[in-house]
Short mmCIF file of C-alpha atoms and ligand atoms in Angstrom, two decimals:
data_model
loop_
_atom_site.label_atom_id
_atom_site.label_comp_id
_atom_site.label_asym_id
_atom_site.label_seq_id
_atom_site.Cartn_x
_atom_site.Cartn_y
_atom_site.Cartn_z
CA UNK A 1 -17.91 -2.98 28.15
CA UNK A 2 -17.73 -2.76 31.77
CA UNK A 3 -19.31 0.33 33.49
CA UNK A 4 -16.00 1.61 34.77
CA UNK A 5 -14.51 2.49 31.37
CA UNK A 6 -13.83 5.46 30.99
CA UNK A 7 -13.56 7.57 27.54
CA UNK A 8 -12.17 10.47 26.63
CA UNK A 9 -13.36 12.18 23.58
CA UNK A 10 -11.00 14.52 21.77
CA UNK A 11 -12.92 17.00 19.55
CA UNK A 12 -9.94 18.56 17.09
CA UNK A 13 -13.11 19.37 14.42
CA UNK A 14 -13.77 18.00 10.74
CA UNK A 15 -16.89 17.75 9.18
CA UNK A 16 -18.44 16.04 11.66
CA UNK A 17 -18.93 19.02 13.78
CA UNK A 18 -19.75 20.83 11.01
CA UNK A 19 -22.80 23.11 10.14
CA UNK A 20 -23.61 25.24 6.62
CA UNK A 21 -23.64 28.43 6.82
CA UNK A 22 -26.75 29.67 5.53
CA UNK A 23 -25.43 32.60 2.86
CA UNK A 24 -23.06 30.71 1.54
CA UNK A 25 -23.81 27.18 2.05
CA UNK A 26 -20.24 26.01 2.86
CA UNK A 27 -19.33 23.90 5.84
CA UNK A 28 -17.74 25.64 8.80
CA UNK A 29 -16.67 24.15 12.34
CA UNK A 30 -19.34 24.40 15.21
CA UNK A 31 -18.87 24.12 18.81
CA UNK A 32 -18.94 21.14 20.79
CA UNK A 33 -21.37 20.73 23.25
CA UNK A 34 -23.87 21.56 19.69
CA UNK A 35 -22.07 17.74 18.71
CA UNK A 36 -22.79 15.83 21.95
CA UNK A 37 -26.13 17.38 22.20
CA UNK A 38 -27.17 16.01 18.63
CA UNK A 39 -26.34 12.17 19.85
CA UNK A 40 -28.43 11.57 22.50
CA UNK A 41 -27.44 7.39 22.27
CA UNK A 42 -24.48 8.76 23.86
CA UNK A 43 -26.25 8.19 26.76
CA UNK A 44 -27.04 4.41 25.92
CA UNK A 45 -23.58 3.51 25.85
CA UNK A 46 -22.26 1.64 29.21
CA UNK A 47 -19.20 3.45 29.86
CA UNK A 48 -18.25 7.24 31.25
CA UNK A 49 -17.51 9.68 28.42
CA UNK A 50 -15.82 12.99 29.34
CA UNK A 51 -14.81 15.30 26.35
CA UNK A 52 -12.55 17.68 25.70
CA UNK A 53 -12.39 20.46 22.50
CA UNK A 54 -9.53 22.22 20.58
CA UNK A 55 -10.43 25.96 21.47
CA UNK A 56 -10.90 26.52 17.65
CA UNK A 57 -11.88 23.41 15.90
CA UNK A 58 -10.14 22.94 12.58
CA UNK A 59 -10.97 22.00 9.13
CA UNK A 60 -8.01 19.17 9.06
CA UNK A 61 -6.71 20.68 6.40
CA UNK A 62 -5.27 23.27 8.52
CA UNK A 63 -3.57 20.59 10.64
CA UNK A 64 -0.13 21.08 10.85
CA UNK A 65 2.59 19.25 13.48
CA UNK A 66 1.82 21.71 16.25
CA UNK A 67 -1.70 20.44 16.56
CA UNK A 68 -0.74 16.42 16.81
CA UNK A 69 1.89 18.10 19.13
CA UNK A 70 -1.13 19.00 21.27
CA UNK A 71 -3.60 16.00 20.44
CA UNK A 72 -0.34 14.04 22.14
CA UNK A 73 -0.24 16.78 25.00
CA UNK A 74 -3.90 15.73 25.87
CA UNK A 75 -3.71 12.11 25.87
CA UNK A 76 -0.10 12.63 27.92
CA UNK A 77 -2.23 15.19 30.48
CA UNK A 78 -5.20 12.39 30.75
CA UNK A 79 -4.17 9.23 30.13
CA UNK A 80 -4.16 7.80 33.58
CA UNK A 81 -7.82 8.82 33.82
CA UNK A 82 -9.21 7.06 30.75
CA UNK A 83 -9.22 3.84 29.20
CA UNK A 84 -9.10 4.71 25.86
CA UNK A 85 -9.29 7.52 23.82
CA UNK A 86 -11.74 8.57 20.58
CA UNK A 87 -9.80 11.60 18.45
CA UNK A 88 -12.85 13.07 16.06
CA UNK A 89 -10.38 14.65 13.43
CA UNK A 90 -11.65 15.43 9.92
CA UNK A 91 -10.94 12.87 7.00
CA UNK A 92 -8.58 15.07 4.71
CA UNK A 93 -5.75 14.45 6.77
CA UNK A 94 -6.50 12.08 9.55
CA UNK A 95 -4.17 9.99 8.06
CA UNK A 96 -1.23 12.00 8.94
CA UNK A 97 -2.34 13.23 12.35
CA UNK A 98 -3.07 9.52 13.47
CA UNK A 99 0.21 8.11 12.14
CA UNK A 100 2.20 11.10 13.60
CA UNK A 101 0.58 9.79 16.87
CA UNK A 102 1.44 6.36 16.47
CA UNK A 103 5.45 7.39 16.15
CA UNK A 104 4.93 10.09 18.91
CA UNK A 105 2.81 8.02 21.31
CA UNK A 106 5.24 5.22 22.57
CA UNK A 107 4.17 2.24 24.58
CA UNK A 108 1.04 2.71 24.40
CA UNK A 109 -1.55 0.74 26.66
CA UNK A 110 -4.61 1.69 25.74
CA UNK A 111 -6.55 2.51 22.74
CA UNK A 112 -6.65 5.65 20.54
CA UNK A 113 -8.71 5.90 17.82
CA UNK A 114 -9.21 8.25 15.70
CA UNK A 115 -12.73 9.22 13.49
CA UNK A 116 -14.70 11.76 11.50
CA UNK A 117 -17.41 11.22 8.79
CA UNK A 118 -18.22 12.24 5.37
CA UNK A 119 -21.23 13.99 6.52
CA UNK A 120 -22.04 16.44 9.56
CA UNK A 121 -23.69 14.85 12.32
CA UNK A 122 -27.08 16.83 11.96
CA UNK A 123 -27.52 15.52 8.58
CA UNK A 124 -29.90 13.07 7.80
CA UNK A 125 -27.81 10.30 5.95
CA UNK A 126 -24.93 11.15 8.22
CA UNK A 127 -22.18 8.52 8.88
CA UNK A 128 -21.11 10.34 11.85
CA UNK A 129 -23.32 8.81 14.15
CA UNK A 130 -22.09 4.93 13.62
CA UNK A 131 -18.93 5.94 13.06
CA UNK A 132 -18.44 8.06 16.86
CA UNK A 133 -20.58 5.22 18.37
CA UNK A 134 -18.65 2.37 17.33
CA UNK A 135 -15.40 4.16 17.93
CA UNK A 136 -16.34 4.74 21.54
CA UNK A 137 -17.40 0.97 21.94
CA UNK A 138 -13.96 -0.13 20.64
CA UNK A 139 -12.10 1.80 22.61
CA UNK A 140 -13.70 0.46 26.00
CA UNK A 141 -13.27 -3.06 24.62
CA UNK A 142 -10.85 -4.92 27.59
CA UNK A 143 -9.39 -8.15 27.93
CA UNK A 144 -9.05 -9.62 31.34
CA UNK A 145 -9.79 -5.97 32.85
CA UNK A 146 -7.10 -4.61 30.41
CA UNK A 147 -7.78 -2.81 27.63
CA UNK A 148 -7.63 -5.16 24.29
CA UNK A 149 -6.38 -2.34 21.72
CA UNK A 150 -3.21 -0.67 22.61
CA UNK A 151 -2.26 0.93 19.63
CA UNK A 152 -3.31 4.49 17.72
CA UNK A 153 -6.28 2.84 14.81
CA UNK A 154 -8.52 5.02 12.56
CA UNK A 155 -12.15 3.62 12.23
CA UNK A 156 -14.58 4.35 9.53
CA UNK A 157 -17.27 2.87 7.86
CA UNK A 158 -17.16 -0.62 9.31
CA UNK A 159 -13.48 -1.13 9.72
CA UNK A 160 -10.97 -0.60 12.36
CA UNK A 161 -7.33 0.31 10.50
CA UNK A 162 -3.95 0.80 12.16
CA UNK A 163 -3.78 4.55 11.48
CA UNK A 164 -0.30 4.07 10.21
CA UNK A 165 -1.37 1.67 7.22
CA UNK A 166 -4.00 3.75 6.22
CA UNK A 167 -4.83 6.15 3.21
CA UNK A 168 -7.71 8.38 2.39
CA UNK A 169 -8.86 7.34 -0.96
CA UNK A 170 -12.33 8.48 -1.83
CA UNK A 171 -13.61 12.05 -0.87
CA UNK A 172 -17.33 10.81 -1.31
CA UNK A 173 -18.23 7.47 -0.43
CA UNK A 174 -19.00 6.89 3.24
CA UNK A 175 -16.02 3.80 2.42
CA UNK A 176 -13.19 6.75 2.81
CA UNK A 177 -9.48 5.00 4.18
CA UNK A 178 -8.34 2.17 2.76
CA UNK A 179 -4.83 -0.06 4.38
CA UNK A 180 -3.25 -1.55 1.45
CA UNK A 181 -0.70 -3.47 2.65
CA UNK A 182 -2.28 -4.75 6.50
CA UNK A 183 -5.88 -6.05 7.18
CA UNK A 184 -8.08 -4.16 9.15
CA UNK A 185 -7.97 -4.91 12.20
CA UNK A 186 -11.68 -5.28 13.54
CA UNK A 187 -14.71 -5.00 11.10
CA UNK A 188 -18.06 -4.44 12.54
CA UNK A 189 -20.80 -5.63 11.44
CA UNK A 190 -24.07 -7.06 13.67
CA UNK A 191 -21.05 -8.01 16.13
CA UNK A 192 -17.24 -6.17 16.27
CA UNK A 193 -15.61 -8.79 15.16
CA UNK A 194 -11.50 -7.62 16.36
CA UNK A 195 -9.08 -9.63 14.61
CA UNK A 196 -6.43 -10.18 18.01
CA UNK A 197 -3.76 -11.88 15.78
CA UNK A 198 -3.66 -8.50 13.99
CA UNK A 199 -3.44 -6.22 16.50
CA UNK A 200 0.24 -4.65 17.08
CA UNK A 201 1.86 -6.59 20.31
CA UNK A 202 0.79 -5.91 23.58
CA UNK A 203 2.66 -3.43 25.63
CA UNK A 204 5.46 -4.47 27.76
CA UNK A 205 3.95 -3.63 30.86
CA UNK A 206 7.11 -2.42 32.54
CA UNK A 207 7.61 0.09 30.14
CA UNK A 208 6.03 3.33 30.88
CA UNK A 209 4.13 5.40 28.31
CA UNK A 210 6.27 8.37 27.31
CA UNK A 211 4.63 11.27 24.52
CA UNK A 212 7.56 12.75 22.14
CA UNK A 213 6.59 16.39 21.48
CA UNK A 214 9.52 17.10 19.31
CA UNK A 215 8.75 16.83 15.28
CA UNK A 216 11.21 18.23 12.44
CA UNK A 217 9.20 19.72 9.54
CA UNK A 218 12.45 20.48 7.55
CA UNK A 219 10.90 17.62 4.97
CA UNK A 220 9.92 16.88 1.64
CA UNK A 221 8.42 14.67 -0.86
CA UNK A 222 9.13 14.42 -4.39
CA UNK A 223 6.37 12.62 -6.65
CA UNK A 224 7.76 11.38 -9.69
CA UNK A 225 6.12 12.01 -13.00
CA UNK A 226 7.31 11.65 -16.45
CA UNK A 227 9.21 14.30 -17.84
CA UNK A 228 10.10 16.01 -14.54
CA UNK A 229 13.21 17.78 -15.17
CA UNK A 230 16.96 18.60 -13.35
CA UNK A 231 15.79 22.26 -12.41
CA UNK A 232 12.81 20.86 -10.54
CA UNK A 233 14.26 17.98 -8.51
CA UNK A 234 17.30 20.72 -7.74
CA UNK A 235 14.79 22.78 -6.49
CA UNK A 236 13.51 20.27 -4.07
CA UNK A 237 16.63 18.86 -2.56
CA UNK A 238 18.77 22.13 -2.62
CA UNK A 239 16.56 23.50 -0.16
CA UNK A 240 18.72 25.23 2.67
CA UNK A 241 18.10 22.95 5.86
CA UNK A 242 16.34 20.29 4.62
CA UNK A 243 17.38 17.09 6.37
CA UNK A 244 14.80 14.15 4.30
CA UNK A 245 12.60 14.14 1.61
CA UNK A 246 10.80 11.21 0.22
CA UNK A 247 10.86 10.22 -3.77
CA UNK A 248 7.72 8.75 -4.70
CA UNK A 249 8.57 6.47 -6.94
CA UNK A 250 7.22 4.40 -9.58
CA UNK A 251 5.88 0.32 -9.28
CA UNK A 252 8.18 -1.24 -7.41
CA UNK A 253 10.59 1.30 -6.34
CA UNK A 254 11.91 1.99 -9.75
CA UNK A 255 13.36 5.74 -11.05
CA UNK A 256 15.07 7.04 -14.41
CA UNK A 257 18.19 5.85 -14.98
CA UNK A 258 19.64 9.08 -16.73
CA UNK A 259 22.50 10.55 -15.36
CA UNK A 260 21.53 13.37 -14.16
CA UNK A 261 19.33 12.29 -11.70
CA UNK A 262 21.84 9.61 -9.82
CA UNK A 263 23.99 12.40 -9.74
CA UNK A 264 22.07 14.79 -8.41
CA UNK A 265 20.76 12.16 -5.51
CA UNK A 266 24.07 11.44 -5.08
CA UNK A 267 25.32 14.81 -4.16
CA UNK A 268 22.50 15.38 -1.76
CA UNK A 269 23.04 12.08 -0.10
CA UNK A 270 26.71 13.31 0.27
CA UNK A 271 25.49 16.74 1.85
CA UNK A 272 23.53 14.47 4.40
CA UNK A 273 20.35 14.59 3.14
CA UNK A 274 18.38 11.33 4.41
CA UNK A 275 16.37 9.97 0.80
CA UNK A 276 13.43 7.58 1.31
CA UNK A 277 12.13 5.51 -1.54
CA UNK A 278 8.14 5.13 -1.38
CA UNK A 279 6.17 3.86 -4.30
CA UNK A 280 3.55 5.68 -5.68
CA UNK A 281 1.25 2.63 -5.82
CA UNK A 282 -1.33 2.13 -3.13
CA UNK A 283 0.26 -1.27 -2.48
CA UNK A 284 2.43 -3.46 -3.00
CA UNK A 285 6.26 -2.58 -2.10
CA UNK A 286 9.43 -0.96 -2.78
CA UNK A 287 11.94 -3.55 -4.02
CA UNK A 288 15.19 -2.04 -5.00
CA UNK A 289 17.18 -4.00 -7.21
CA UNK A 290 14.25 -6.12 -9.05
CA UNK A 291 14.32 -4.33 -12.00
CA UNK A 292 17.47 -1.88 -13.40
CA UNK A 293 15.68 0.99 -13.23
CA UNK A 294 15.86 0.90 -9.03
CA UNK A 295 19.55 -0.59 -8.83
CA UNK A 296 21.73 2.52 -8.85
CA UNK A 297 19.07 4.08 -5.82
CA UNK A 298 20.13 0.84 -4.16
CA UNK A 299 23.29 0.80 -4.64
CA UNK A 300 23.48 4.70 -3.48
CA UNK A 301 21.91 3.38 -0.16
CA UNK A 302 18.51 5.09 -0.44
CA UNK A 303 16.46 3.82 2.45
CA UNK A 304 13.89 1.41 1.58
CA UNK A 305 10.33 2.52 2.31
CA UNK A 306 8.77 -1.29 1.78
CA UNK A 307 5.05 -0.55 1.70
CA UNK A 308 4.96 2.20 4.01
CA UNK A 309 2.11 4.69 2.77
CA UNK A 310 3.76 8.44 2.42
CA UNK A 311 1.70 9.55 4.91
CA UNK A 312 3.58 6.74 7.30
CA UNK A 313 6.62 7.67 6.07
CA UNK A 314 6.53 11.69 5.92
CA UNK A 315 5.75 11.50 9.79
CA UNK A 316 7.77 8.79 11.20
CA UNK A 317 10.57 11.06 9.09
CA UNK A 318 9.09 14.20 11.18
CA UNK A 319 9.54 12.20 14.39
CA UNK A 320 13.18 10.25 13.84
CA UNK A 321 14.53 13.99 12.95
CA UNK A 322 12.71 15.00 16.53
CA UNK A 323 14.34 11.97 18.07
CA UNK A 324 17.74 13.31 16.40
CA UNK A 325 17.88 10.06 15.60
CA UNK A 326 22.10 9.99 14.17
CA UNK A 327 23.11 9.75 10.51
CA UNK A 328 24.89 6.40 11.17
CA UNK A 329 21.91 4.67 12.62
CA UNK A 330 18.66 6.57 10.34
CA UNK A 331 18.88 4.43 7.43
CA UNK A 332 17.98 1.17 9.65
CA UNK A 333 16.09 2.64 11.91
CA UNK A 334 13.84 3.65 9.39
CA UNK A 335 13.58 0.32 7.68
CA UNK A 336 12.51 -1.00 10.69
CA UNK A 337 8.86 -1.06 11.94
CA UNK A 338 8.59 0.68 14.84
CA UNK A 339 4.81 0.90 15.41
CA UNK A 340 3.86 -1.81 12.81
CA UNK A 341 3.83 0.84 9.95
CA UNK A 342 5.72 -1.44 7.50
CA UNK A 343 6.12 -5.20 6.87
N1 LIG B 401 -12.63 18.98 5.06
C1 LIG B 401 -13.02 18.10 6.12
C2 LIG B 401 -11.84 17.93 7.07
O1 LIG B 401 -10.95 17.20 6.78
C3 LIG B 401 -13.47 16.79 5.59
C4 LIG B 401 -13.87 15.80 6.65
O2 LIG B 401 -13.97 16.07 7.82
O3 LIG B 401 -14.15 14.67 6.30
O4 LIG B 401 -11.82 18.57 8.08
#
């Protein structure tokens, strides 16, 4: 890492900025400049690192669109400045904030990466430490005096992911995300070993970076289970003003075949409601067609959500809507990868 690099560090809370609060013993979001003051090896590392904080860090699990809407504001307002960019974001839904900013974040030439931990940074086992140190490394890794990672990743415990293939999966182990369906893309162990073939093609340098601000929350996903009935699917896609909800369906893409159903995802297709098929498996892909329980959805022209995770798919629904991306044209747009999402 050359001296120059420069590193922003985006503080949007999580747990590791947390502290417990004495009566009570739960974990609440501290301040800051407490954070950067508890890793002094901050100072060790051979780059500049300049921070910035959300005014009122967050639990992630009161993230909603309006805060990726000003994660993307920051990196828009700084990203001539920096060479990459380290988002600490707790693990509960960094999935869905760092695939939001994959969609929203286009042409991207430098790195953003987002991480948390498992446990605070002031506690003694803590994970937070390796995990913000490493993070900061990667993202002043260059190639030829450009940076080498120009895509939005999520690193944790060892492994760099593409945000957009990942998935939280364990609430305890330190070993949190998990991408199914694409190989992580750097691993470190005594070395960062970054696995370039992986890595999501390098920007066109003519394009310019451009931040999309605009995301549609009129969306909805629909987890299959047995015995779910008419009333409850009506209830879902009768909704006034929703545009796309996702089924989550079963194995390979595959639905009842009763009547009632087809019909009823017929009608909404007809009132223009967009219908994405995402399996419920961790991975593994939607295939509609291979058995007979998924051939009317095909034949009804339900998009095909491959092996997009639903956290991949709920946001890059939240940003086509933003895009106003037209009924003609949604179905293939969304079947193809537009940030390396889905195979
Ligand atoms: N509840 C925390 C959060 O998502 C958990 C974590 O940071 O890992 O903010």
């Amino acid at each position: 890492m050359s001296k120059r690099t420069r590193i922003l560090l985006i503080y949007t809370g999580g747990t590791i900025g947390m502290v417990k609060e004495y009566q009570t013993g739960t974990l609440k979001p501290f301040n800051f400049d407490k954070l950067v003051e508890q890793i002094p090896e901050l100072g060790q590392l051979d780059c500049a690192i300049h921070s910035v904080s959300f005014k009122h860090p967050l639990d992630s699990s009161n993230m909603n669109p309006t805060h990726w809407i000003h994660i993307a504001e920051i990196i828009e307002k700084h990203y001539e400045e920096y060479d990459g960019f380290v988002v600490l974001h707790g693990s509960d839904t960094m999935s869905y904030t760092s695939s939001a900013l994959s969609y929203m974040l286009e042409n991207l030439g430098k790195p953003v990466i987002f991480t948390g931990s498992q446990l605070p940074i002031g506690d003694l086992r803590t994970d937070a430490k390796e995990n913000l140190i490493t993070s900061i490394q990667i993202a002043g890794m260059q190639k030829g005096n450009r940076p080498l990672i120009c895509e939005v990743c999520l690193y944790f415990e060892h492994n760099l992911y593409r945000a957009n293939r990942t998935t939280k999966v364990n609430a305890e182990h330190f070993e949190a995300f998990t991408s199914p369906n694409y190989p992580p893309l750097a691993e470190s162990g005594v070395h960062i070993k970054v696995n370039e073939e992986d890595l999501w093609e390098p920007v066109r340098r003519r394009r310019k970076f451009v931040a999309h601000k605009i995301l549609d929350d009129r969306v909805a996903i629909f987890k299959l289970f047995p015995g779910f009935n008419e009333q409850l699917l009506q209830g879902i896609l009768r909704i006034s003003d929703l545009q796309a909800v996702i089924l989550e369906t079963y194995g390979a893409g595959n639905a009842p075949t009763e009547k009632w159903f087809i019909d009823e995802l017929s009608a909404a297709k007809k009132r223009g409601l967009h219908i994405v098929n995402v399996t419920q498996c961790s991975g593994g892909a939607v295939s509609m067609g291979r058995y007979e329980t998924s051939e009317a959805l095909r034949r009804l022209q339900i998009i095909n959500g491959s092996d997009i995770t639903t956290e991949g798919a709920i946001t890059k629904l939240m940003y086509m809507l933003g895009r106003e991306i037209s009924s003609a044209s949604f179905k293939t747009v969304f079947e193809t990868s537009i940030r390396g999402e889905m195979s």
